Coordinates of C-alpha atoms in Angstrom, one line a residue:
M168 CA -96.1 351.0 16.8
R169 CA -94.4 354.7 17.1
A170 CA -94.3 355.0 13.6
I171 CA -98.1 353.9 13.0
P172 CA -101.1 356.5 13.7
V173 CA -103.1 355.9 16.9
A174 CA -106.2 355.7 14.3
A175 CA -104.3 353.1 12.7
R176 CA -103.3 351.0 16.0
V177 CA -106.5 351.2 16.6
Y178 CA -108.1 349.8 13.6
I179 CA -105.0 346.9 13.3
L180 CA -106.3 346.1 16.9
G181 CA -110.0 346.1 15.9
I182 CA -109.2 343.6 12.8
A183 CA -106.8 341.5 15.3
L184 CA -109.7 341.1 18.1
C185 CA -112.3 340.2 15.0
A186 CA -109.7 337.6 13.6
A187 CA -109.4 336.2 17.0
L188 CA -113.0 335.7 17.1
C189 CA -113.3 334.1 14.0
V190 CA -110.8 331.4 15.0
H191 CA -111.8 330.8 18.6
A192 CA -114.2 328.5 17.6
A193 CA -111.5 325.6 15.6
L194 CA -109.9 325.0 19.4
R195 CA -112.3 322.2 19.6
P196 CA -111.4 318.8 19.6
D197 CA -113.8 317.5 17.0
M198 CA -112.1 319.8 14.6
P199 CA -110.7 318.5 11.4
W200 CA -106.8 318.8 13.1
R201 CA -105.1 316.4 10.9
A202 CA -106.4 318.5 7.6
M203 CA -105.8 321.8 9.1
A204 CA -102.3 321.4 10.3
L205 CA -101.6 320.1 6.7
L206 CA -103.3 322.9 4.8
A207 CA -101.1 325.3 7.2
A208 CA -98.2 323.7 6.8
V209 CA -98.2 323.6 3.1
Y210 CA -99.5 327.9 3.7
A211 CA -96.7 328.4 5.7
F212 CA -94.0 326.6 3.6
C213 CA -95.1 328.3 0.7
E214 CA -95.0 331.9 1.9
L215 CA -91.3 330.8 3.6
P216 CA -89.3 331.4 0.3
A217 CA -90.8 335.0 0.2
R218 CA -87.8 335.7 3.7
C219 CA -85.0 333.6 1.8
R220 CA -82.3 334.4 -0.8
R221 CA -83.3 331.5 -2.7
P222 CA -85.7 330.2 -3.9
G223 CA -87.6 333.2 -3.3
R224 CA -85.1 335.7 -4.9
S225 CA -83.8 335.9 -8.6
V226 CA -80.4 335.3 -9.1
N227 CA -79.4 338.5 -8.3
G228 CA -81.6 338.7 -5.5
S229 CA -83.7 341.7 -6.3
A230 CA -86.9 339.8 -6.8
P231 CA -88.7 338.5 -3.6
V232 CA -91.8 336.2 -4.1
V233 CA -94.2 338.0 -2.9
A234 CA -97.1 337.5 -0.4
G235 CA -100.0 336.3 -2.0
S236 CA -98.6 334.3 -4.2
F237 CA -100.5 331.3 -2.7
F238 CA -103.6 332.5 -1.7
P239 CA -105.1 329.5 -3.6
V240 CA -104.2 327.3 -0.5
L241 CA -106.2 329.5 1.7
L242 CA -109.2 329.2 -0.6
A243 CA -109.0 325.4 -0.8
A244 CA -109.0 325.7 3.5
A245 CA -112.2 327.6 2.9
L246 CA -113.5 325.2 0.6
L247 CA -112.7 321.9 2.5
L248 CA -112.8 323.2 6.2
P249 CA -115.3 324.5 8.8
P250 CA -114.9 328.3 8.6
A251 CA -113.3 328.6 12.0
A252 CA -110.9 325.8 11.2
A253 CA -110.1 327.2 7.5
A254 CA -109.3 330.6 9.3
L255 CA -106.7 329.2 11.6
V256 CA -105.2 328.3 8.1
A257 CA -104.0 331.6 7.3
V258 CA -102.3 332.6 10.7
P259 CA -98.7 330.5 10.8
G260 CA -98.2 331.7 7.3
A261 CA -99.2 335.5 7.3
L262 CA -97.1 335.7 10.6
L263 CA -94.2 333.8 8.7
G264 CA -94.6 336.0 5.2
R265 CA -92.0 338.4 4.2
I266 CA -92.6 342.3 5.3
E267 CA -90.9 344.8 3.5
R268 CA -91.3 347.8 5.7
R269 CA -91.3 349.0 9.4
P270 CA -92.4 348.3 11.7
R271 CA -92.7 345.0 10.7
S272 CA -94.6 343.5 13.9
P273 CA -97.7 345.5 13.6
R274 CA -97.1 344.7 10.0
R275 CA -97.4 341.4 10.7
I276 CA -100.0 341.4 12.9
W277 CA -102.0 343.4 10.5
R278 CA -101.9 341.2 7.6
A279 CA -102.5 337.9 10.0
A280 CA -105.7 339.3 10.7
Q281 CA -106.5 340.9 7.2
L282 CA -106.2 337.1 5.9
T283 CA -108.0 335.3 8.7
V284 CA -111.1 337.0 8.4
A285 CA -111.2 337.1 4.6
T286 CA -110.6 333.2 4.6
W287 CA -113.4 333.4 7.2
A288 CA -115.5 335.3 4.9
A289 CA -114.8 333.1 2.1
A290 CA -115.6 329.7 3.9
W291 CA -119.2 331.0 5.0
A292 CA -120.1 332.3 1.9
Q293 CA -119.3 328.8 0.2
V294 CA -121.2 327.5 2.9
F295 CA -124.2 329.6 1.7
F296 CA -124.3 328.5 -1.8
G297 CA -123.8 325.0 -0.6
G298 CA -120.1 324.3 -1.5
P299 CA -120.0 321.1 1.3
V300 CA -122.9 319.5 -1.1
A301 CA -121.3 320.4 -4.2
L302 CA -118.3 319.6 -3.5
G303 CA -119.3 315.9 -2.7
G304 CA -118.9 315.8 1.1
G305 CA -122.2 316.7 2.7
G306 CA -123.8 313.4 3.3
Y307 CA -126.7 314.0 0.3
G308 CA -125.4 310.8 -1.6
L309 CA -123.1 312.9 -3.9
T310 CA -119.7 311.1 -3.6
T311 CA -117.8 313.6 -6.4
P312 CA -118.2 316.8 -7.1
D313 CA -121.2 318.5 -9.0
F314 CA -119.9 319.9 -11.8
P315 CA -121.0 322.8 -12.9
Y316 CA -123.0 323.8 -9.9
V317 CA -119.7 323.6 -7.7
L318 CA -118.2 327.0 -9.5
L319 CA -121.2 328.5 -7.7
P320 CA -120.1 328.4 -3.9
A321 CA -116.0 328.5 -5.5
G322 CA -116.6 331.9 -7.0
A323 CA -119.0 333.3 -4.3
A324 CA -115.4 331.8 -1.8
A325 CA -113.0 334.0 -3.9
L326 CA -115.5 336.9 -4.1
A327 CA -115.9 337.4 -0.5
F328 CA -112.4 336.9 0.3
C329 CA -111.8 339.6 -2.6
L330 CA -114.6 342.1 -1.0
V331 CA -112.8 341.7 2.3
L332 CA -109.3 342.4 1.4
S333 CA -110.4 345.3 -0.4
A334 CA -112.7 346.6 2.4
L335 CA -109.8 346.2 4.8
D336 CA -107.3 347.4 2.8
G337 CA -109.2 350.8 2.1
G338 CA -109.7 351.5 5.9
I339 CA -105.9 350.7 6.4
L340 CA -105.3 353.4 3.6
V341 CA -107.4 355.7 5.9
T342 CA -106.0 355.3 8.9
A343 CA -102.5 354.8 8.2
E344 CA -101.9 356.8 4.9
R345 CA -104.3 359.5 5.5
L346 CA -105.8 359.1 2.2
P347 CA -109.6 360.7 1.8
L348 CA -112.4 358.3 2.2
R349 CA -113.9 359.1 -1.2
T350 CA -110.5 357.8 -2.7
A351 CA -109.2 355.1 -0.6
W352 CA -111.6 352.3 -2.2
R353 CA -111.4 353.6 -5.3
G354 CA -110.0 350.7 -7.6
L355 CA -108.8 348.2 -5.2
L356 CA -111.5 346.0 -6.0
P357 CA -111.5 345.9 -9.4
R358 CA -107.9 345.3 -9.7
S359 CA -107.6 342.4 -7.3
L360 CA -111.0 340.4 -9.3
A361 CA -109.1 339.2 -11.9
P362 CA -106.2 337.7 -10.1
L363 CA -108.1 336.3 -7.1
G364 CA -110.7 334.8 -9.3
A365 CA -107.7 332.7 -10.9
H366 CA -106.8 331.9 -7.4
G367 CA -110.2 330.6 -6.6
L368 CA -110.2 328.5 -10.0
A369 CA -106.8 327.2 -8.4
G370 CA -108.3 326.8 -4.9
L371 CA -111.4 324.5 -6.4
M372 CA -108.9 322.4 -8.1
M373 CA -106.8 321.8 -4.9
A374 CA -110.1 321.1 -3.2
V375 CA -111.2 318.3 -5.9
L376 CA -108.2 316.7 -5.6
W377 CA -108.2 316.6 -2.4
R378 CA -111.1 314.9 -2.3
S379 CA -110.4 312.7 -5.0
P380 CA -109.2 309.1 -4.7
F381 CA -105.4 310.7 -5.3
G382 CA -105.2 312.3 -2.0
P383 CA -104.0 315.1 -0.5
L384 CA -100.9 314.7 -2.0
S385 CA -102.4 315.7 -5.5
A386 CA -103.6 318.5 -4.5
L387 CA -99.9 320.0 -4.1
F388 CA -99.4 319.5 -7.9
V389 CA -101.7 322.7 -8.4
L390 CA -99.4 325.4 -6.5
L391 CA -96.6 324.1 -9.5
P392 CA -98.1 326.3 -11.9
M393 CA -98.6 329.3 -9.0
Y394 CA -94.8 329.1 -8.2
I395 CA -94.1 329.3 -12.3
S396 CA -96.3 331.9 -12.3
C397 CA -94.2 333.7 -9.0
W398 CA -91.5 333.2 -10.8
V399 CA -92.3 335.2 -14.3
F400 CA -93.8 338.1 -11.7
A401 CA -89.7 338.1 -10.4
Q402 CA -88.5 338.5 -13.9
Y403 CA -91.0 341.3 -14.2
H404 CA -89.9 342.6 -10.8
R405 CA -86.1 342.8 -11.9
E406 CA -86.8 344.3 -14.8
R407 CA -88.5 346.9 -13.1
A408 CA -85.7 347.2 -10.6
A409 CA -83.2 348.0 -13.5
H410 CA -85.6 350.7 -14.9
Q411 CA -85.9 352.4 -11.7
A412 CA -81.9 352.3 -11.1
T413 CA -81.7 354.0 -14.4
I414 CA -83.7 356.6 -13.5
R415 CA -82.2 357.0 -10.2
A416 CA -78.8 357.4 -12.4
L417 CA -80.4 360.2 -14.7
V418 CA -81.6 362.1 -11.3
Q419 CA -78.6 361.6 -9.8
A420 CA -76.5 363.0 -13.1
V421 CA -79.2 366.0 -12.8
D422 CA -78.1 366.8 -9.3
I423 CA -74.8 366.8 -10.2
K424 CA -75.0 369.0 -13.5
D425 CA -77.3 371.7 -11.7
R426 CA -75.9 372.0 -7.9
Y427 CA -78.4 374.6 -7.4
T428 CA -81.5 372.4 -7.3
R429 CA -80.2 369.1 -6.1
G430 CA -82.9 366.7 -4.3
H431 CA -85.4 368.7 -6.1
S432 CA -86.6 366.3 -8.7
E433 CA -87.5 363.7 -5.8
R434 CA -89.3 366.3 -4.1
V435 CA -91.4 367.2 -7.0
G436 CA -92.4 363.7 -7.5
H437 CA -93.3 363.2 -3.9
A438 CA -95.5 366.4 -4.7
S439 CA -97.1 365.0 -7.9
V440 CA -98.0 362.0 -6.2
L441 CA -99.7 364.0 -3.1
I442 CA -101.9 365.7 -5.8
A443 CA -102.7 362.9 -7.3
H444 CA -104.0 361.1 -4.5
E445 CA -106.1 364.0 -4.0
L446 CA -107.3 363.8 -7.3
G447 CA -108.5 360.2 -6.9
M448 CA -105.9 358.1 -9.4
E449 CA -105.4 354.7 -9.9
Q450 CA -102.0 353.4 -8.4
E451 CA -100.4 352.2 -11.6
R452 CA -100.8 356.0 -13.1
I453 CA -99.6 357.7 -9.4
E454 CA -96.6 355.3 -10.1
V455 CA -96.0 356.7 -13.5
L456 CA -96.9 360.3 -12.1
R457 CA -94.0 359.9 -9.7
F458 CA -91.6 359.0 -12.5
A459 CA -92.9 362.0 -14.5
G460 CA -91.9 364.5 -11.5
I461 CA -88.8 362.8 -10.6
L462 CA -87.7 363.4 -14.7
H463 CA -89.3 366.5 -15.4
D464 CA -85.8 368.1 -15.9
V465 CA -83.7 365.4 -17.2
G466 CA -83.8 367.1 -20.5
K467 CA -80.6 369.8 -18.4
L468 CA -78.4 367.2 -19.2
G469 CA -78.7 368.9 -22.7
V470 CA -78.1 372.1 -21.6
P471 CA -74.8 373.7 -21.3
T472 CA -73.2 373.8 -17.5
R473 CA -71.9 377.2 -17.6
V474 CA -75.5 378.0 -18.8
L475 CA -77.5 376.0 -15.3
R476 CA -74.4 377.7 -13.2
K477 CA -74.1 381.1 -14.7
D478 CA -74.6 383.8 -11.7
G479 CA -75.5 386.7 -13.7
P480 CA -78.2 386.8 -16.1
L481 CA -79.0 385.2 -19.0
T482 CA -78.5 386.2 -22.5
P483 CA -81.4 386.0 -25.0
E484 CA -79.9 382.8 -26.7
E485 CA -78.7 381.4 -23.4
R486 CA -82.8 381.6 -22.5
R487 CA -83.6 380.1 -25.5
V488 CA -81.5 377.3 -24.9
I489 CA -82.8 376.8 -21.8
E490 CA -86.1 376.0 -23.3
L491 CA -85.1 373.7 -25.2
H492 CA -84.6 371.0 -21.7
P493 CA -88.1 369.7 -22.1
E494 CA -87.5 368.7 -25.8
Y495 CA -84.3 367.1 -24.9
G496 CA -85.9 365.5 -21.9
H497 CA -88.6 363.8 -23.9
E498 CA -85.9 362.6 -26.3
M499 CA -84.2 361.0 -23.6
V500 CA -87.0 359.1 -22.5
R501 CA -88.8 358.1 -25.9
G502 CA -87.5 354.7 -25.8
I503 CA -88.0 353.9 -21.7
G504 CA -91.7 352.2 -22.6
F505 CA -92.8 351.9 -19.0
L506 CA -93.2 355.4 -18.3
G507 CA -96.3 356.1 -20.8
E508 CA -97.6 359.3 -20.0
A509 CA -95.0 360.5 -18.1
R510 CA -93.0 361.4 -21.4
S511 CA -95.9 364.2 -22.1
A512 CA -95.3 365.5 -18.6
I513 CA -91.8 366.0 -19.4
L514 CA -92.4 367.5 -22.7
H515 CA -95.2 369.8 -21.4
H516 CA -94.4 370.9 -17.9
H517 CA -93.5 374.2 -18.9
E518 CA -96.6 374.9 -20.6
R519 CA -99.2 377.6 -19.1
L520 CA -102.8 377.4 -19.1
D521 CA -102.8 380.7 -20.7
G522 CA -101.0 379.5 -23.7
T523 CA -97.6 381.5 -22.9
G524 CA -95.5 378.7 -22.1
Y525 CA -93.2 376.5 -23.9
P526 CA -92.5 374.5 -25.8
Y527 CA -95.4 374.5 -27.8
G528 CA -97.6 377.3 -26.1
L529 CA -100.4 374.4 -25.4
A530 CA -103.0 376.0 -23.3
G531 CA -106.0 374.8 -20.8
T532 CA -107.0 371.2 -21.4
R533 CA -104.9 370.7 -24.4
I534 CA -102.2 370.5 -21.6
P535 CA -101.7 367.0 -20.4
E536 CA -103.1 366.2 -17.1
F537 CA -99.9 364.9 -16.0
A538 CA -97.8 368.1 -16.9
R539 CA -100.8 370.4 -15.2
V540 CA -100.0 368.4 -12.0
V541 CA -96.0 368.2 -12.6
A542 CA -96.0 372.1 -13.5
V543 CA -97.8 373.0 -9.9
A544 CA -95.1 370.3 -7.7
D545 CA -92.5 372.1 -9.8
A546 CA -93.5 375.4 -8.8
F547 CA -94.0 374.9 -5.1
D548 CA -91.0 373.3 -4.6
A549 CA -88.9 376.1 -6.3
M550 CA -90.5 378.4 -4.1
T551 CA -90.1 376.6 -1.0
S552 CA -86.9 375.3 -1.2
T553 CA -84.2 377.4 0.3
R554 CA -80.9 377.1 -1.8
S555 CA -77.5 378.9 -1.5
Y556 CA -78.4 382.4 -3.3
R557 CA -82.2 382.6 -1.1
R558 CA -84.5 381.4 1.2
G559 CA -87.6 379.3 0.2
R560 CA -90.8 381.0 0.8
P561 CA -92.9 379.6 3.8
V562 CA -95.5 377.2 2.6
P563 CA -98.3 379.2 3.0
T564 CA -97.1 382.2 0.9
A565 CA -96.1 379.8 -1.7
L566 CA -99.9 378.3 -1.9
A567 CA -101.1 382.0 -1.9
E568 CA -98.7 382.4 -4.9
L569 CA -99.9 379.4 -6.8
E570 CA -103.5 380.0 -6.2
R571 CA -103.2 383.7 -7.5
C572 CA -101.5 382.6 -10.6
A573 CA -104.5 379.7 -11.1
G574 CA -106.5 380.0 -13.9
T575 CA -103.7 381.8 -16.0
Q576 CA -100.5 379.8 -15.1
F577 CA -101.9 376.9 -13.5
D578 CA -104.7 374.6 -13.3
P579 CA -106.8 375.2 -10.6
R580 CA -108.2 371.5 -9.7
M581 CA -104.5 371.0 -9.3
V582 CA -103.7 373.9 -7.0
R583 CA -106.5 372.9 -4.7
A584 CA -105.5 369.4 -4.6
L585 CA -101.9 369.7 -3.5
A586 CA -103.7 372.5 -1.1
R587 CA -105.6 369.4 1.0
A588 CA -103.0 367.4 0.6
L589 CA -100.5 369.4 2.5
D590 CA -103.4 370.4 4.9
R591 CA -103.4 366.8 5.5
H592 CA -99.7 365.7 4.8
G593 CA -97.7 368.5 5.7
W594 CA -94.5 369.3 3.9
Q595 CA -90.5 369.3 4.9
T596 CA -88.5 372.2 3.4
T597 CA -85.0 371.1 2.9
V598 CA -81.7 372.8 1.6
T599 CA -80.7 372.0 -1.9
A600 CA -77.5 373.5 -2.1
D601 CA -73.9 373.1 -0.5
E602 CA -74.2 376.5 0.9
V603 CA -76.6 377.5 3.9
P604 CA -77.7 381.0 3.4
P605 CA -76.7 383.3 5.7
P606 CA -79.3 384.3 8.7
V607 CA -82.1 386.9 7.9
P608 CA -81.7 390.0 10.4
T609 CA -84.6 389.6 12.7
A610 CA -85.3 393.3 12.6
L611 CA -85.7 392.8 9.0
P612 CA -89.1 391.0 6.6
V613 CA -87.8 388.3 4.6
P614 CA -88.7 389.8 0.7
A615 CA -91.9 388.2 -0.4
T616 CA -90.3 387.5 -3.7
A617 CA -88.9 383.8 -3.9
G618 CA -86.1 383.9 -6.4
R619 CA -85.7 381.5 -9.2
G620 CA -88.3 379.0 -9.5
N621 CA -88.5 376.3 -12.4
V622 CA -91.6 377.2 -14.2
P623 CA -91.2 379.2 -17.2
P624 CA -92.2 383.0 -17.1
A625 CA -95.0 384.5 -19.6
R626 CA -94.1 385.4 -23.0
T627 CA -95.9 388.5 -22.9
S628 CA -96.4 391.3 -20.2
G629 CA -99.8 390.1 -18.3
V630 CA -101.8 389.2 -15.4
G631 CA -99.1 388.2 -12.3
R632 CA -96.4 390.9 -13.8
T633 CA -96.9 394.1 -11.3
P634 CA -93.5 395.4 -9.6
A635 CA -92.8 393.9 -5.8
A636 CA -93.1 395.5 -2.8
G637 CA -90.1 394.0 -1.5
P638 CA -86.4 393.8 -2.1
P639 CA -85.1 391.3 -5.1
A640 CA -84.4 387.8 -3.9
G641 CA -82.3 386.6 -6.9
P642 CA -79.1 387.7 -8.3
P643 CA -78.1 391.1 -9.4
G644 CA -78.6 392.2 -12.8
G645 CA -82.5 391.9 -13.4
R646 CA -85.3 393.0 -10.7
T647 CA -88.1 390.1 -9.9
T648 CA -91.9 390.7 -10.1
S649 CA -94.4 389.7 -7.5
T650 CA -94.7 386.6 -8.9
G651 CA -90.7 385.7 -8.7
R652 CA -90.1 386.0 -12.3
T653 CA -87.3 388.0 -13.4
T654 CA -87.4 390.6 -16.4
S655 CA -85.7 390.5 -19.6
T656 CA -82.7 391.9 -18.3
G657 CA -82.4 389.4 -15.6
R658 CA -81.8 385.7 -14.7
S659 CA -84.3 383.1 -15.7
G660 CA -85.2 380.1 -17.4
G661 CA -85.7 376.6 -16.5
T662 CA -83.1 376.1 -14.2
G663 CA -85.2 376.4 -11.5
R664 CA -83.0 379.5 -10.6
S665 CA -85.1 382.6 -10.9
G666 CA -88.9 383.4 -9.5
G667 CA -91.0 381.5 -7.4
S668 CA -93.9 380.5 -9.9
G669 CA -92.1 381.8 -12.7
G670 CA -88.5 381.3 -14.1
R671 CA -86.8 378.8 -15.4

């Protein structure tokens, strides 16, 4: 539990106690123990493959059968058993299911408690809407399910199951992931309604067949299409893993080519995700935005290495070559369909709000939202990263610089979101080159300028070009302005090797 915040531990313990209260009534001799044991065994058996190489994984072992694929068993239990007994069915399978991340024990307890409470709520929902009668087992002369009325309690059970899971998931996001209250539950319910609705229908089919003359064995055949759907998902997972491997290879190639910014891409992706969470983006868009941050500089593969690693000031011709890297990157990823909006971020992350950026000089909201997020994340990491030729700025200094340039270079909304995220999560700066800079004498202040960033300089002399009072932090041959941008005689461009909120 050491890796889990105290608030999350308390929350998990509270839900576990609620789960215990839900199942305590099932520990009585008059409960349908045979049906309970059979359904619990079926659910546990269905979850076990996720822990094995076969059949829970694809041929290459990369795609596990995910937990949650067999919720119809729990929903069938909610329709067939008393609430306490139905809740108990979820416990063995949840404890045996696959847990990807550590620490595994508290996550396993959390999952078991969450599913227990959700199944208990689903069972009470179907009772409230007359499920025992509609299913033909209520002693009112009905021996067969009353269609279509039986769809009402089944739908109520699935909806209650979905609502409880979404509510509890939002709580764990607040306590464990420290998401803001206003965004933690956003999108959870809509995303789960459709799949859990389908699981509800499959659970109803299992319950009907269970009560039919064919008996419980016939109900198990409903799980066959569910397992096929798991196999289809496994293929999707396998393809997605291949895409991610391709992305990792591209990023590694960029890091090898431009040693000054090693690790920069991953940190920009992380900062972009922090901003996206503060903005309340949906999880699918956040994942795409993470790819945008990771791949924003992939176009550097098309820039000559001698330009990227040049120690002196860039010539105008070399600057023009550098400014082509967003277009190179866009061409490289154009055929990767799952990147979606990320492609526009790769192309436009060097645009400025005042229209003086590149490659197209877009201004204001004409710049795609993803590009405005990545621009802020890119500049922030460039300013705070320590590299072989200069030390990084402290986080408060970098944020102050971003706020100063907000409205002209950066979107103020993105800057504010990053500030809130850093206040909540903090930021770990790292050395991103092979050499560590020499220690700064304690008698001298660290220069205010953060040399060599990743955001383009303004094309005209405008706001933020006042000369800095401190000594330059960039390389010899050019002077650095207060935003860390070098002048036309100095070193700047898109490699992340000139000023903090300006430069390459």
